Each structure stands twice: as C-alpha cells, then as structure tokens.
Coordinates of C-alpha atoms in Angstrom, one line a residue:
M10 CA 142.4 -114.7 47.3
A11 CA 144.1 -115.3 50.7
T12 CA 143.1 -115.9 54.3
K13 CA 143.3 -113.0 56.7
E14 CA 140.9 -111.9 59.3
F15 CA 138.9 -108.7 58.6
K16 CA 140.4 -108.2 55.2
D17 CA 139.2 -109.0 51.6
L18 CA 142.3 -109.9 49.7
I19 CA 142.9 -110.8 46.1
V20 CA 146.1 -112.3 44.6
G21 CA 147.5 -112.1 41.1
L22 CA 150.2 -114.5 39.9
D23 CA 152.1 -113.6 36.7
I24 CA 154.1 -116.6 35.5
G25 CA 156.5 -115.2 32.9
T26 CA 159.4 -116.6 31.0
A27 CA 162.0 -114.4 32.8
K28 CA 160.3 -114.0 36.2
V29 CA 157.3 -115.0 38.3
M30 CA 155.5 -112.2 40.1
A31 CA 152.9 -112.4 42.9
V32 CA 150.9 -109.4 44.1
V33 CA 148.4 -109.3 47.0
A34 CA 145.9 -106.4 47.1
E35 CA 143.3 -105.5 49.7
V36 CA 139.9 -104.7 48.3
M37 CA 138.7 -101.5 50.0
P38 CA 135.1 -100.7 50.9
D39 CA 134.8 -98.4 47.8
G40 CA 136.1 -101.1 45.5
E41 CA 139.6 -99.7 45.1
L42 CA 142.6 -101.9 45.5
R43 CA 145.4 -101.3 48.0
L44 CA 148.8 -103.0 47.5
A45 CA 149.4 -105.3 50.5
G46 CA 152.3 -107.5 49.3
L47 CA 154.6 -108.0 46.3
G48 CA 157.2 -110.7 45.4
T49 CA 159.2 -111.8 42.4
A50 CA 161.5 -114.7 41.6
P51 CA 163.5 -115.7 38.5
A52 CA 161.4 -118.0 36.3
N53 CA 162.6 -121.5 35.6
G54 CA 160.9 -124.2 33.6
L55 CA 159.2 -121.9 31.0
K56 CA 159.9 -121.3 27.4
R57 CA 158.1 -118.6 25.4
G58 CA 155.4 -118.4 28.0
V59 CA 154.7 -122.2 28.1
V60 CA 155.6 -124.6 30.9
V61 CA 158.2 -127.1 29.9
N62 CA 159.4 -128.2 33.4
I63 CA 156.7 -128.3 36.0
D64 CA 159.0 -129.0 39.0
A65 CA 161.1 -125.9 38.2
T66 CA 158.1 -123.8 37.6
V67 CA 156.7 -124.9 41.0
Q68 CA 159.9 -123.8 42.8
S69 CA 159.8 -120.4 41.1
I70 CA 156.1 -119.9 42.1
Q71 CA 156.8 -120.9 45.7
Q72 CA 159.8 -118.5 45.9
A73 CA 157.7 -115.6 44.5
L74 CA 155.0 -116.2 47.1
K75 CA 157.2 -115.9 50.2
D76 CA 157.6 -112.1 50.3
P77 CA 154.0 -111.1 49.6
E78 CA 152.7 -113.6 52.2
M79 CA 155.0 -112.0 54.8
M80 CA 154.2 -108.5 53.8
A81 CA 150.4 -109.0 53.8
A82 CA 150.6 -111.4 56.9
C83 CA 148.4 -113.9 55.2
K84 CA 148.4 -117.4 53.8
I85 CA 147.7 -117.4 50.0
T86 CA 145.3 -120.1 49.0
R87 CA 143.8 -118.9 45.7
V88 CA 145.1 -116.9 42.8
Y89 CA 144.2 -115.3 39.5
T90 CA 146.9 -116.2 37.0
G91 CA 147.8 -115.2 33.5
I92 CA 148.2 -117.2 30.4
T93 CA 150.3 -116.3 27.4
G94 CA 152.2 -117.8 24.5
S95 CA 152.3 -118.1 20.7
H96 CA 149.6 -120.7 20.9
I97 CA 147.0 -118.0 21.6
R98 CA 144.6 -117.6 18.7
G99 CA 141.7 -115.2 18.0
Q100 CA 138.7 -115.3 15.7
N101 CA 135.5 -113.4 15.1
S102 CA 132.0 -115.0 15.4
T103 CA 128.4 -113.8 15.3
G104 CA 125.2 -114.9 16.9
M105 CA 121.4 -114.2 16.7
V106 CA 118.4 -114.8 18.8
I107 CA 114.7 -113.7 18.8
V108 CA 113.9 -111.4 21.7
R109 CA 111.3 -113.2 23.8
D110 CA 109.4 -110.3 25.3
K111 CA 110.1 -107.6 22.7
E112 CA 112.4 -105.9 25.2
V113 CA 116.1 -107.0 25.5
S114 CA 116.9 -108.5 28.9
T115 CA 120.1 -109.8 30.5
V116 CA 118.9 -113.3 29.6
D117 CA 118.6 -112.3 25.9
V118 CA 122.2 -110.9 25.9
A119 CA 123.5 -114.1 27.6
R120 CA 121.6 -116.2 25.0
V121 CA 123.0 -114.4 22.0
V122 CA 126.5 -114.5 23.3
E123 CA 126.1 -118.2 23.9
T124 CA 125.0 -118.7 20.2
A125 CA 128.1 -116.8 19.1
K126 CA 130.3 -119.0 21.2
A127 CA 128.9 -122.1 19.5
I128 CA 131.8 -122.5 17.1
N129 CA 134.0 -125.5 16.4
I130 CA 136.9 -125.3 18.8
P131 CA 139.5 -128.1 18.3
N132 CA 139.9 -130.5 21.2
D133 CA 143.4 -129.3 21.9
Q134 CA 142.2 -125.7 22.3
R135 CA 140.7 -124.0 25.4
L136 CA 138.3 -121.1 25.4
L137 CA 139.9 -118.1 27.2
L138 CA 137.9 -115.0 26.3
V139 CA 134.7 -114.1 24.6
E140 CA 134.5 -110.3 24.1
P141 CA 131.3 -108.8 22.5
Q142 CA 132.3 -106.2 19.9
E143 CA 128.9 -105.0 18.6
F144 CA 125.2 -105.5 19.3
V145 CA 122.5 -105.1 16.6
I146 CA 118.8 -104.8 17.3
D147 CA 116.5 -105.1 14.2
G148 CA 119.4 -104.0 12.0
H149 CA 120.4 -101.0 14.2
E150 CA 123.8 -101.0 16.0
V151 CA 123.6 -100.3 19.7
K152 CA 126.2 -100.1 22.5
E153 CA 124.0 -101.2 25.4
P154 CA 121.1 -103.4 24.3
I155 CA 119.5 -104.2 27.7
G156 CA 116.1 -102.5 28.1
M157 CA 115.8 -101.6 24.4
S158 CA 112.8 -102.7 22.3
G159 CA 113.2 -105.1 19.4
G160 CA 112.5 -108.5 18.0
R161 CA 115.9 -109.6 16.7
L162 CA 119.1 -109.4 18.6
E163 CA 122.5 -110.0 17.0
V164 CA 126.0 -109.8 18.4
K165 CA 129.6 -109.9 17.0
V166 CA 132.2 -111.3 19.3
H167 CA 135.9 -111.9 19.3
I168 CA 136.9 -115.3 20.7
V169 CA 140.3 -116.1 22.0
T170 CA 141.5 -119.7 22.5
G171 CA 144.8 -121.2 23.8
A172 CA 146.4 -124.6 23.9
Q173 CA 144.6 -126.9 26.3
S174 CA 147.9 -128.5 27.4
A175 CA 149.4 -125.1 28.1
A176 CA 146.5 -124.1 30.3
E177 CA 146.4 -127.4 32.1
N178 CA 150.2 -127.3 32.9
I179 CA 149.8 -123.8 34.4
I180 CA 147.0 -124.9 36.6
K181 CA 148.9 -128.1 37.5
G182 CA 151.9 -126.1 38.5
V183 CA 149.8 -123.7 40.7
R184 CA 148.0 -126.6 42.4
R185 CA 151.3 -128.3 43.2
C186 CA 152.0 -125.2 45.3
G187 CA 148.9 -125.9 47.3
L188 CA 146.9 -123.2 45.5
E189 CA 143.7 -123.1 43.5
V190 CA 143.3 -121.0 40.3
D191 CA 140.2 -118.8 40.5
Q192 CA 140.5 -117.8 36.9
L193 CA 143.0 -118.0 34.0
V194 CA 143.3 -114.4 32.6
L195 CA 144.6 -113.5 29.2
N196 CA 147.7 -111.5 29.8
P197 CA 147.1 -108.7 27.3
S198 CA 143.6 -108.3 28.7
A199 CA 145.0 -107.8 32.2
S200 CA 147.7 -105.4 30.9
S201 CA 145.1 -103.2 29.0
A202 CA 143.0 -103.0 32.2
A203 CA 146.0 -101.8 34.1
V204 CA 147.6 -99.2 31.8
L205 CA 145.0 -97.9 29.3
T206 CA 142.5 -95.1 30.0
N207 CA 138.9 -95.2 29.0
D208 CA 139.5 -92.4 26.4
E209 CA 142.3 -94.5 24.8
K210 CA 140.1 -97.6 24.6
D211 CA 137.3 -95.5 23.2
L212 CA 139.3 -93.7 20.5
G213 CA 141.3 -96.8 19.5
V214 CA 144.6 -98.1 20.8
A215 CA 147.1 -100.9 20.2
L216 CA 148.8 -102.3 23.2
V217 CA 152.2 -103.9 22.7
D218 CA 153.6 -105.7 25.8
I219 CA 157.1 -107.0 25.2
G220 CA 158.1 -109.8 27.5
A221 CA 161.4 -111.8 27.6
Q222 CA 160.4 -114.3 24.9
V223 CA 156.8 -113.4 24.0
T224 CA 155.2 -110.1 22.8
H225 CA 151.5 -109.5 23.3
F226 CA 149.5 -107.5 20.8
Y227 CA 146.1 -106.2 21.8
V228 CA 143.8 -103.8 19.9
L229 CA 140.7 -102.0 21.3
R230 CA 138.3 -99.4 19.9
N231 CA 135.0 -98.0 21.1
N232 CA 135.9 -99.7 24.4
Q233 CA 135.6 -103.0 22.6
F234 CA 138.1 -105.8 22.2
L235 CA 139.0 -106.3 18.5
F236 CA 142.2 -108.3 18.2
A237 CA 144.7 -110.3 20.3
R238 CA 147.8 -112.2 19.3
D239 CA 151.0 -113.4 21.0
Q240 CA 154.2 -113.6 19.0
A241 CA 157.2 -115.6 19.9
F242 CA 159.5 -112.6 20.0
G243 CA 160.7 -110.7 23.0
G244 CA 163.4 -108.7 24.8
N245 CA 165.8 -111.7 25.0
Q246 CA 166.1 -111.7 21.2
L247 CA 167.0 -108.1 21.2
T248 CA 169.6 -108.7 23.9
H249 CA 171.0 -111.5 21.7
D250 CA 171.2 -109.3 18.7
V251 CA 173.0 -106.6 20.7
Q252 CA 175.4 -109.2 22.0
R253 CA 176.3 -110.4 18.6
A254 CA 176.5 -107.0 16.9
F255 CA 178.9 -105.5 19.5
N256 CA 180.7 -108.7 20.7
L257 CA 179.4 -108.2 24.3
T258 CA 178.8 -110.7 27.1
P259 CA 175.1 -111.4 27.8
D260 CA 175.1 -109.2 30.9
E261 CA 176.8 -106.3 29.0
A262 CA 174.2 -106.6 26.2
E263 CA 171.3 -106.6 28.7
S264 CA 172.7 -103.5 30.4
A265 CA 173.2 -101.7 27.1
K266 CA 169.7 -102.6 26.0
K267 CA 168.2 -101.2 29.1
S268 CA 170.3 -98.0 29.2
Q269 CA 170.2 -97.1 25.5
G270 CA 166.8 -98.4 24.4
L271 CA 165.9 -99.7 20.9
P272 CA 168.0 -98.4 18.1
E273 CA 166.1 -96.4 15.5
N274 CA 167.2 -98.6 12.6
Y275 CA 166.5 -101.9 14.5
D276 CA 164.2 -104.1 12.4
I277 CA 161.7 -106.2 14.4
D278 CA 160.6 -109.0 12.1
V279 CA 157.5 -110.6 13.5

C-alpha cells in the first residue's frame, strides 16, 4: 500500500537474485488494477533467492522504490513481497471435522482446514501457504462444500513452508527501508495468478519460472494447487555453461543466451 489522496494503491516488491522490482498499482472501482509506477534496480546481497547481506539488500530495495514513488506521486509505506529459494518445501495433509448443523458453513470449512494445518512443522520452518485441494462430504468429493448437507467434512491440503530465517531476513530488510510487509507471498503462486488462465489451471498445467539462480516449479489442476518446489538452478548457470563452452566473456555469453535461446541438446540437470 501507499499514501496518496483519493487513490487506493497497492505495492508489490519482488526481491530477486539478479534484480529488485517494485510496482505500484491503483485499485479501480471495478476491482481491476491500473499500473501507476514501476522501478527496478540491480540486486545485491542475495544468493539463490536468500538474503546474505542485509545492508546491500536494503540499498537495492531503496533504489528500486525511487522511480515508482515518483511516477505514482506517492510515498510507499507498505508492500506485498515475494519469498523464494531452495529452502521452500511442500507436503500434503488431511483434516476432518463433524459438521455441527448438518449443513456445511464457512466456519466448518475454516475448522477443517485448521485441523489439516495441525502438522509438526520444525521450529526453523515458517508456514507460507495452505492450499485446499479437495473437499469430501460423507465420502463424496465436492468442489464447493459451503451450503451442502452432510455430517462429516474432510479436506486434503497442500502445505508449503520455508526457512524461518530466510523469511525474517526479507522482512528485516524491508523494514530497514521504513516499510511494513503486508504479506509474504510465495513467488510461484504470484506468477501463476499473473500468467495462467482459468482454463489452464482447470485442465492442468506446470509453471516453470526460471530466475537468475532459482527456478520455481508450480503444478495446478482442477483450479487446485498440487505441488510447489524451488530448485537452486537458474539462468546464471546457463550463461556460465555458454561462456565455458564457447570461450566467451560473461557479457557475450549473456547476450548469446538471450538472442539464441536454449540449445535443443542442452541438458538441464535438476
């Protein structure tokens, strides 16, 4: 969010390994978003999506915020920021409750999801995402349980966790810039919302988002989240391979990668 008279603004902050990007959008009366400001800056202080130098990260964030604040004529105070890295882990869980009034309510759905979340998460891990995959009422699978009759409600969920220290360092870096984090957002989840259509998410789709040092894998089907994983492999490794194979400078290899694309026989070992 940001402060500006008469406008409802929302701010996204993407702290990547290669660059930091900040985007300001105005929320229109119909709920649509209109781009109001955009800024990028080279990222320093991160390795494979994880903060390793807070001071350098703070400087990159501050630099990325300058242009969007000027473009949107606002002072940014709150942001939604992404989290990524090979520390991201996913696992499935189930929960069950007895429906109190024989008709499933929003309270029953919240209760059953809470039971599914009640798993043993290590102290060094932080809960990032709980995504219901399937609801079952009295043995019958349903997509939308609210309002349906039944006595026993079950749910299958996918739970994503990340390193507590990684999350805390992102939040600490943002706060040192004088900002507050409204929410930590799983990067692949944000990417899927931005680029996938409802038909793709319904039929089944795998999203592969290749960053500089981390690649995100995200699988959806029936509009439900099934799998997420971050792998410590990215475009920088490909650039390095091109550089060594053709005896190029780093800049030449990066240019060749962008202009020629991925060779057909290139073996990605993840």
